[in-house]
Tab-separated table of C-alpha atoms and ligand atoms in Angstrom:
chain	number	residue	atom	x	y	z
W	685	UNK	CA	-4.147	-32.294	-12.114
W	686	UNK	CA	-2.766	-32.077	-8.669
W	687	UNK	CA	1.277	-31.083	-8.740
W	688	UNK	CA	2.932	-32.459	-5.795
W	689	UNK	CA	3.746	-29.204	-3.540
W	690	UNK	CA	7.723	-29.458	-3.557
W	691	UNK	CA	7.666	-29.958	-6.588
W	692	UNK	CA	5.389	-27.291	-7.920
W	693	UNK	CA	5.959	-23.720	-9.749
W	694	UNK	CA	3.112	-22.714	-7.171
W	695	UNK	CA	6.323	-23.165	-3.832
W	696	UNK	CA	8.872	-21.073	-5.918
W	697	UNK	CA	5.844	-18.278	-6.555
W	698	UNK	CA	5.140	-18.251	-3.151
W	699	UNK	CA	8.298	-17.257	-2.010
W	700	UNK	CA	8.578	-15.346	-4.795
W	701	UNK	CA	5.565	-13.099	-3.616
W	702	UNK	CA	6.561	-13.514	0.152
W	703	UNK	CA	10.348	-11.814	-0.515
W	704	UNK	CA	8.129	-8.957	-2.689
W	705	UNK	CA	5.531	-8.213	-0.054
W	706	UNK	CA	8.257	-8.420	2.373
W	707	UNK	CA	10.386	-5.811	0.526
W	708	UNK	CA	7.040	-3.886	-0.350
W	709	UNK	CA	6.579	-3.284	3.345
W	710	UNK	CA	10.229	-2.060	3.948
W	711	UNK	CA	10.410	-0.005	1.213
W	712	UNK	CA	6.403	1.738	1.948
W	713	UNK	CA	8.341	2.084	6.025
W	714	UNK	CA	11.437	3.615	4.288
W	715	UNK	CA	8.871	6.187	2.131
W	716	UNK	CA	6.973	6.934	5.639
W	717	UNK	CA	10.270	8.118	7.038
W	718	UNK	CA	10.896	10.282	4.035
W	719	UNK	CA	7.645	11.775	4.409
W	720	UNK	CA	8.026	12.352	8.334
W	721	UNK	CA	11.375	14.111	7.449
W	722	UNK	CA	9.131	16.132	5.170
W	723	UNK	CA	6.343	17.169	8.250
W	724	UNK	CA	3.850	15.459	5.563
W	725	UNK	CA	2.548	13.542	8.673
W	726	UNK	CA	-0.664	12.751	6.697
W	727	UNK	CA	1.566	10.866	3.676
W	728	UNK	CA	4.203	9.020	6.387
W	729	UNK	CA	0.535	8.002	7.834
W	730	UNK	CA	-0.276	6.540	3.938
W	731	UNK	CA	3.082	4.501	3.900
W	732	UNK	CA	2.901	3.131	7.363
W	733	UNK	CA	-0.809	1.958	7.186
W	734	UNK	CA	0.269	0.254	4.078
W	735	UNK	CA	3.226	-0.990	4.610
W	736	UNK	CA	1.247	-2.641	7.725
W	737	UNK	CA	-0.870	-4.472	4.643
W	738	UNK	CA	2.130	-5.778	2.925
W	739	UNK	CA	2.927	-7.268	5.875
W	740	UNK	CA	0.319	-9.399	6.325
W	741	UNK	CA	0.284	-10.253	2.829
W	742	UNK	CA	3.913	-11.463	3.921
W	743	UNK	CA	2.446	-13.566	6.782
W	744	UNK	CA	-0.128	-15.056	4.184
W	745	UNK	CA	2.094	-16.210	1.475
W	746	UNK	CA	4.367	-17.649	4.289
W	747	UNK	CA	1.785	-19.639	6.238
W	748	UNK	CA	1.098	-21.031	2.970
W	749	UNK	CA	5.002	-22.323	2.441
W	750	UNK	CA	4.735	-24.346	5.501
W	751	UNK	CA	4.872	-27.828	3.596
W	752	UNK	CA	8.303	-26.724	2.698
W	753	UNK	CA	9.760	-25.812	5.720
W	754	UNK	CA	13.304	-26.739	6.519
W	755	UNK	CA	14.076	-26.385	2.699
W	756	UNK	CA	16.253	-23.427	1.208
W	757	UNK	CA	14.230	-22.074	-1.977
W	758	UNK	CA	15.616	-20.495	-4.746
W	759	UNK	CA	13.909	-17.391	-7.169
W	760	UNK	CA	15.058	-15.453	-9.520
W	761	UNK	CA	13.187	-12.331	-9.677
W	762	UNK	CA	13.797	-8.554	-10.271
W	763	UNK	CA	13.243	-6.106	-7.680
W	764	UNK	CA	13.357	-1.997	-7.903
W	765	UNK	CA	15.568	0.083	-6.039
W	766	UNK	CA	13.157	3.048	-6.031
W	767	UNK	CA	13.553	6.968	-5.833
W	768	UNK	CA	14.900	7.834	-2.591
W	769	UNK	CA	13.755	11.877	-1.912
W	770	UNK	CA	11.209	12.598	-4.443
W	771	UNK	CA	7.673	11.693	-3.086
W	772	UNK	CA	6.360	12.071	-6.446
W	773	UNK	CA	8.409	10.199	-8.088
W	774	UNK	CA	8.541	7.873	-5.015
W	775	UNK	CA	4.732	7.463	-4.984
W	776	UNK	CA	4.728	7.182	-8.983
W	777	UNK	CA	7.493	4.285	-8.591
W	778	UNK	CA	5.314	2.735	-5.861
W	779	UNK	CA	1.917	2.958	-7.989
W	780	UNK	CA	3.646	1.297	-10.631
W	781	UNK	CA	4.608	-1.763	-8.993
W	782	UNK	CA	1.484	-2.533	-7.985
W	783	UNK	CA	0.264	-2.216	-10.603
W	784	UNK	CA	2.504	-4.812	-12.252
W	785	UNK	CA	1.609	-6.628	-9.051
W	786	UNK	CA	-1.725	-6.700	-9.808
W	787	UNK	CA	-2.021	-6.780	-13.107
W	788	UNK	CA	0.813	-9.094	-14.388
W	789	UNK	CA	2.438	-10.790	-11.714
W	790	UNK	CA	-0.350	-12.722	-9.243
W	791	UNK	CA	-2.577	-13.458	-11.981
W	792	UNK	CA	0.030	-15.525	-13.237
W	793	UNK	CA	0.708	-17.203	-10.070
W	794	UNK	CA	-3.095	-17.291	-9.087
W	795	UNK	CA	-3.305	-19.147	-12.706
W	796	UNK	CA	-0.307	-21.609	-12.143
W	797	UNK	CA	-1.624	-22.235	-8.636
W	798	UNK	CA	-5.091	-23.108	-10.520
W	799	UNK	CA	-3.512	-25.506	-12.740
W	800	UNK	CA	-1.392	-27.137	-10.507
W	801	UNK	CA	-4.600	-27.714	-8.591
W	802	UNK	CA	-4.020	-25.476	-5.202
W	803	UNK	CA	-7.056	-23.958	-5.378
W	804	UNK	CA	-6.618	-22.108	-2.174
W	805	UNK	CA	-3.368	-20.274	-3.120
W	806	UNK	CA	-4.356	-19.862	-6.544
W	807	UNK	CA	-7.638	-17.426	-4.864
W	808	UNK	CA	-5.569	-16.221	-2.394
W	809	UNK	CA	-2.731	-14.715	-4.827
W	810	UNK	CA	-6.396	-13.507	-7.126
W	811	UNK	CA	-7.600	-11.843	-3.856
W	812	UNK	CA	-4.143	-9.711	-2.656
W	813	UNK	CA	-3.822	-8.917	-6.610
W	814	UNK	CA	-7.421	-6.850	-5.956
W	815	UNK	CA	-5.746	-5.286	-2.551
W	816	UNK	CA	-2.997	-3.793	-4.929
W	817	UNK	CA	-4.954	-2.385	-6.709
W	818	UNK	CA	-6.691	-0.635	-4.446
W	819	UNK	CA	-3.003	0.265	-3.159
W	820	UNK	CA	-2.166	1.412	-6.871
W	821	UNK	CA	-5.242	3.705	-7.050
W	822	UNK	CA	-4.328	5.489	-3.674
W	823	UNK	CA	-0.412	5.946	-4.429
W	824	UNK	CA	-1.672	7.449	-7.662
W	825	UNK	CA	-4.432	9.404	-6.036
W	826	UNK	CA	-1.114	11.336	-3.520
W	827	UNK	CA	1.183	11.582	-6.813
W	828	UNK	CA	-1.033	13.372	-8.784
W	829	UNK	CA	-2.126	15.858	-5.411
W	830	UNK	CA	1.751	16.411	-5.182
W	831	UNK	CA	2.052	16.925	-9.158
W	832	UNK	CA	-0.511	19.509	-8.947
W	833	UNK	CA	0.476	20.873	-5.777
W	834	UNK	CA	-2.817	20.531	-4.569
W	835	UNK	CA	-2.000	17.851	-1.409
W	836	UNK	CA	-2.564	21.206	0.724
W	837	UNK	CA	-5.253	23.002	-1.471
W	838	UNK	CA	-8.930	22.506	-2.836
W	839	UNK	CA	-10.896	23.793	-5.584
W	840	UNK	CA	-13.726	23.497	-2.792
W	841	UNK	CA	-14.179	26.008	-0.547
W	842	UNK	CA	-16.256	24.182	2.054
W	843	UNK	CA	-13.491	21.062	1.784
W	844	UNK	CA	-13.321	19.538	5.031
W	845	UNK	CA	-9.298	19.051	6.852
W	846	UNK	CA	-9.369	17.168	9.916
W	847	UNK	CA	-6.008	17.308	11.934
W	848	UNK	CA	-4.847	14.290	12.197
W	849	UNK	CA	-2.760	15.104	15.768
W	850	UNK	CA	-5.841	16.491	17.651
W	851	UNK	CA	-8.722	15.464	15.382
W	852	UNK	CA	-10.211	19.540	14.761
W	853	UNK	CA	-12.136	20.004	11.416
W	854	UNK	CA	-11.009	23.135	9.579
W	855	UNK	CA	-13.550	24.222	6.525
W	856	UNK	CA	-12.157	26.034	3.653
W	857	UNK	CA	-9.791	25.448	0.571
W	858	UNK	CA	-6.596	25.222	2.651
W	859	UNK	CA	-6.060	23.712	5.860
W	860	UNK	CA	-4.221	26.480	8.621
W	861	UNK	CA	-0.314	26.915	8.792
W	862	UNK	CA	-0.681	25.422	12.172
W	863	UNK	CA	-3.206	23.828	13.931
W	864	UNK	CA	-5.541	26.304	15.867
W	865	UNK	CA	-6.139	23.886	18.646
W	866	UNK	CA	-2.774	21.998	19.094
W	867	UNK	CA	-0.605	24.087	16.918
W	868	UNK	CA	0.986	20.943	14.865
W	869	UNK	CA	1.951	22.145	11.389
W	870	UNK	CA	0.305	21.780	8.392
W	871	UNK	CA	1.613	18.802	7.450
W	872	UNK	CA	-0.861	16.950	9.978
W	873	UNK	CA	-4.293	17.886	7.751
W	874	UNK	CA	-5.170	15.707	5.412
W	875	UNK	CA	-8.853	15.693	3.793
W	876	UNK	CA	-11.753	14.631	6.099
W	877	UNK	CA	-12.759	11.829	3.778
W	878	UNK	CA	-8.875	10.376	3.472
W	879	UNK	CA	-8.881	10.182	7.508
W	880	UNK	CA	-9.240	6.608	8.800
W	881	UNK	CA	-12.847	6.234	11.070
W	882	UNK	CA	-14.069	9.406	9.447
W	883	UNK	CA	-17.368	7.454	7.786
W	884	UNK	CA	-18.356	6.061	11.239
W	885	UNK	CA	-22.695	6.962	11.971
W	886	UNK	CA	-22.346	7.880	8.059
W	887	UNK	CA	-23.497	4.615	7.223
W	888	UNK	CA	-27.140	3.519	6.889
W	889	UNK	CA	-27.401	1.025	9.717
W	890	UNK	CA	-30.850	-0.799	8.388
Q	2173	FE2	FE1	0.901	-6.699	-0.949
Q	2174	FE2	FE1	0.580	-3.299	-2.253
């Protein structure tokens, strides 16, 4: 059955998800600047490169409102003020929304969407539902380094830490104090394999 769009569930889930990926991207900007505060360059570098996805999951659900434009739309919804200092708890707060995100909320919407016959939206709420998960896995993946203080330390001896100022590979189960070649801090190393570009001529080109 096809819903006429202003008058659909599907236009008040849309905006819905456009005011929560728009808030998801401030508040992933806000946790970036508590992490540069920090000198945990690598984690700001997290937040801002996805915060920088929420955005355009902002841009989506918004292109898709454009048969209501001109029209004020009203949602209830709840939204989380989240820790403000704590990057644990931060990152554990952040995990857990997308998860709710991805587990709860857009495959609700993505069914609505389906039943009010916009097939489109309904696979494009299905599709950003994967994305946070992916985002849940790798807020989880920094909380439980920071739990178990090990966002600086390997049980590997030959891990790989590539600076992420000047690009030098250190080997060993702790990245240096500061940076042999540019002297950044610490803060800057982050595991070869959770730098962007690092898998480039990895991959089997055949
Ligand atoms: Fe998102
Ligand atoms: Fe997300």
């Amino acid at each position: 059955m096809q819903t006429n769009f202003n008058d659909s569930q599907t236009k008040i889930n849309l905006m819905r998800a456009f005011a929560g990926e728009s808030q998801s991207r401030m508040r992933y900007y806000l946790a970036a600047l508590t992490a540069q505060k920090q000198f945990l360059v690598g984690l700001e570098r997290m937040f801002r490169f996805t915060a920088d996805q929420e955005e355009h999951h902002a841009q989506v659900f918004y292109d898709l409102l454009r048969d209501a434009a001109g029209e004020d739309i009203t949602i209830n919804a709840d939204f989380p003020a989240d820790p403000f200092t704590d990057l644990t708890q931060l990152l554990d707060a952040a995990a857990k929304g997308e998860e709710k995100e991805f587990s709860e909320v857009y495959p609700d919407f993505a069914r609505i969407a389906a039943e009010e016959g916009f097939t489109e939206i309904g696979n494009k709420f299905r599709m950003i539902a994967e994305i946070e998960d992916s985002h849940k896995h790798r807020f989880q993946y920094y909380a439980d380094l920071m739990r178990s203080d090990m966002l600086f330390r390997s049980k590997d001896t030959t891990e790989r830490w590539m600076c992420l100022n000047c690009g030098h590979i250190h080997t060993g189960s702790e990245p240096p104090q500061n940076c042999p070649v540019c002297g950044v801090k610490q803060g800057f190393y982050v595991r070869e394999a959770e730098a962007p570009f690092t898998s480039c001529g990895i991959i089997d080109q055949k």
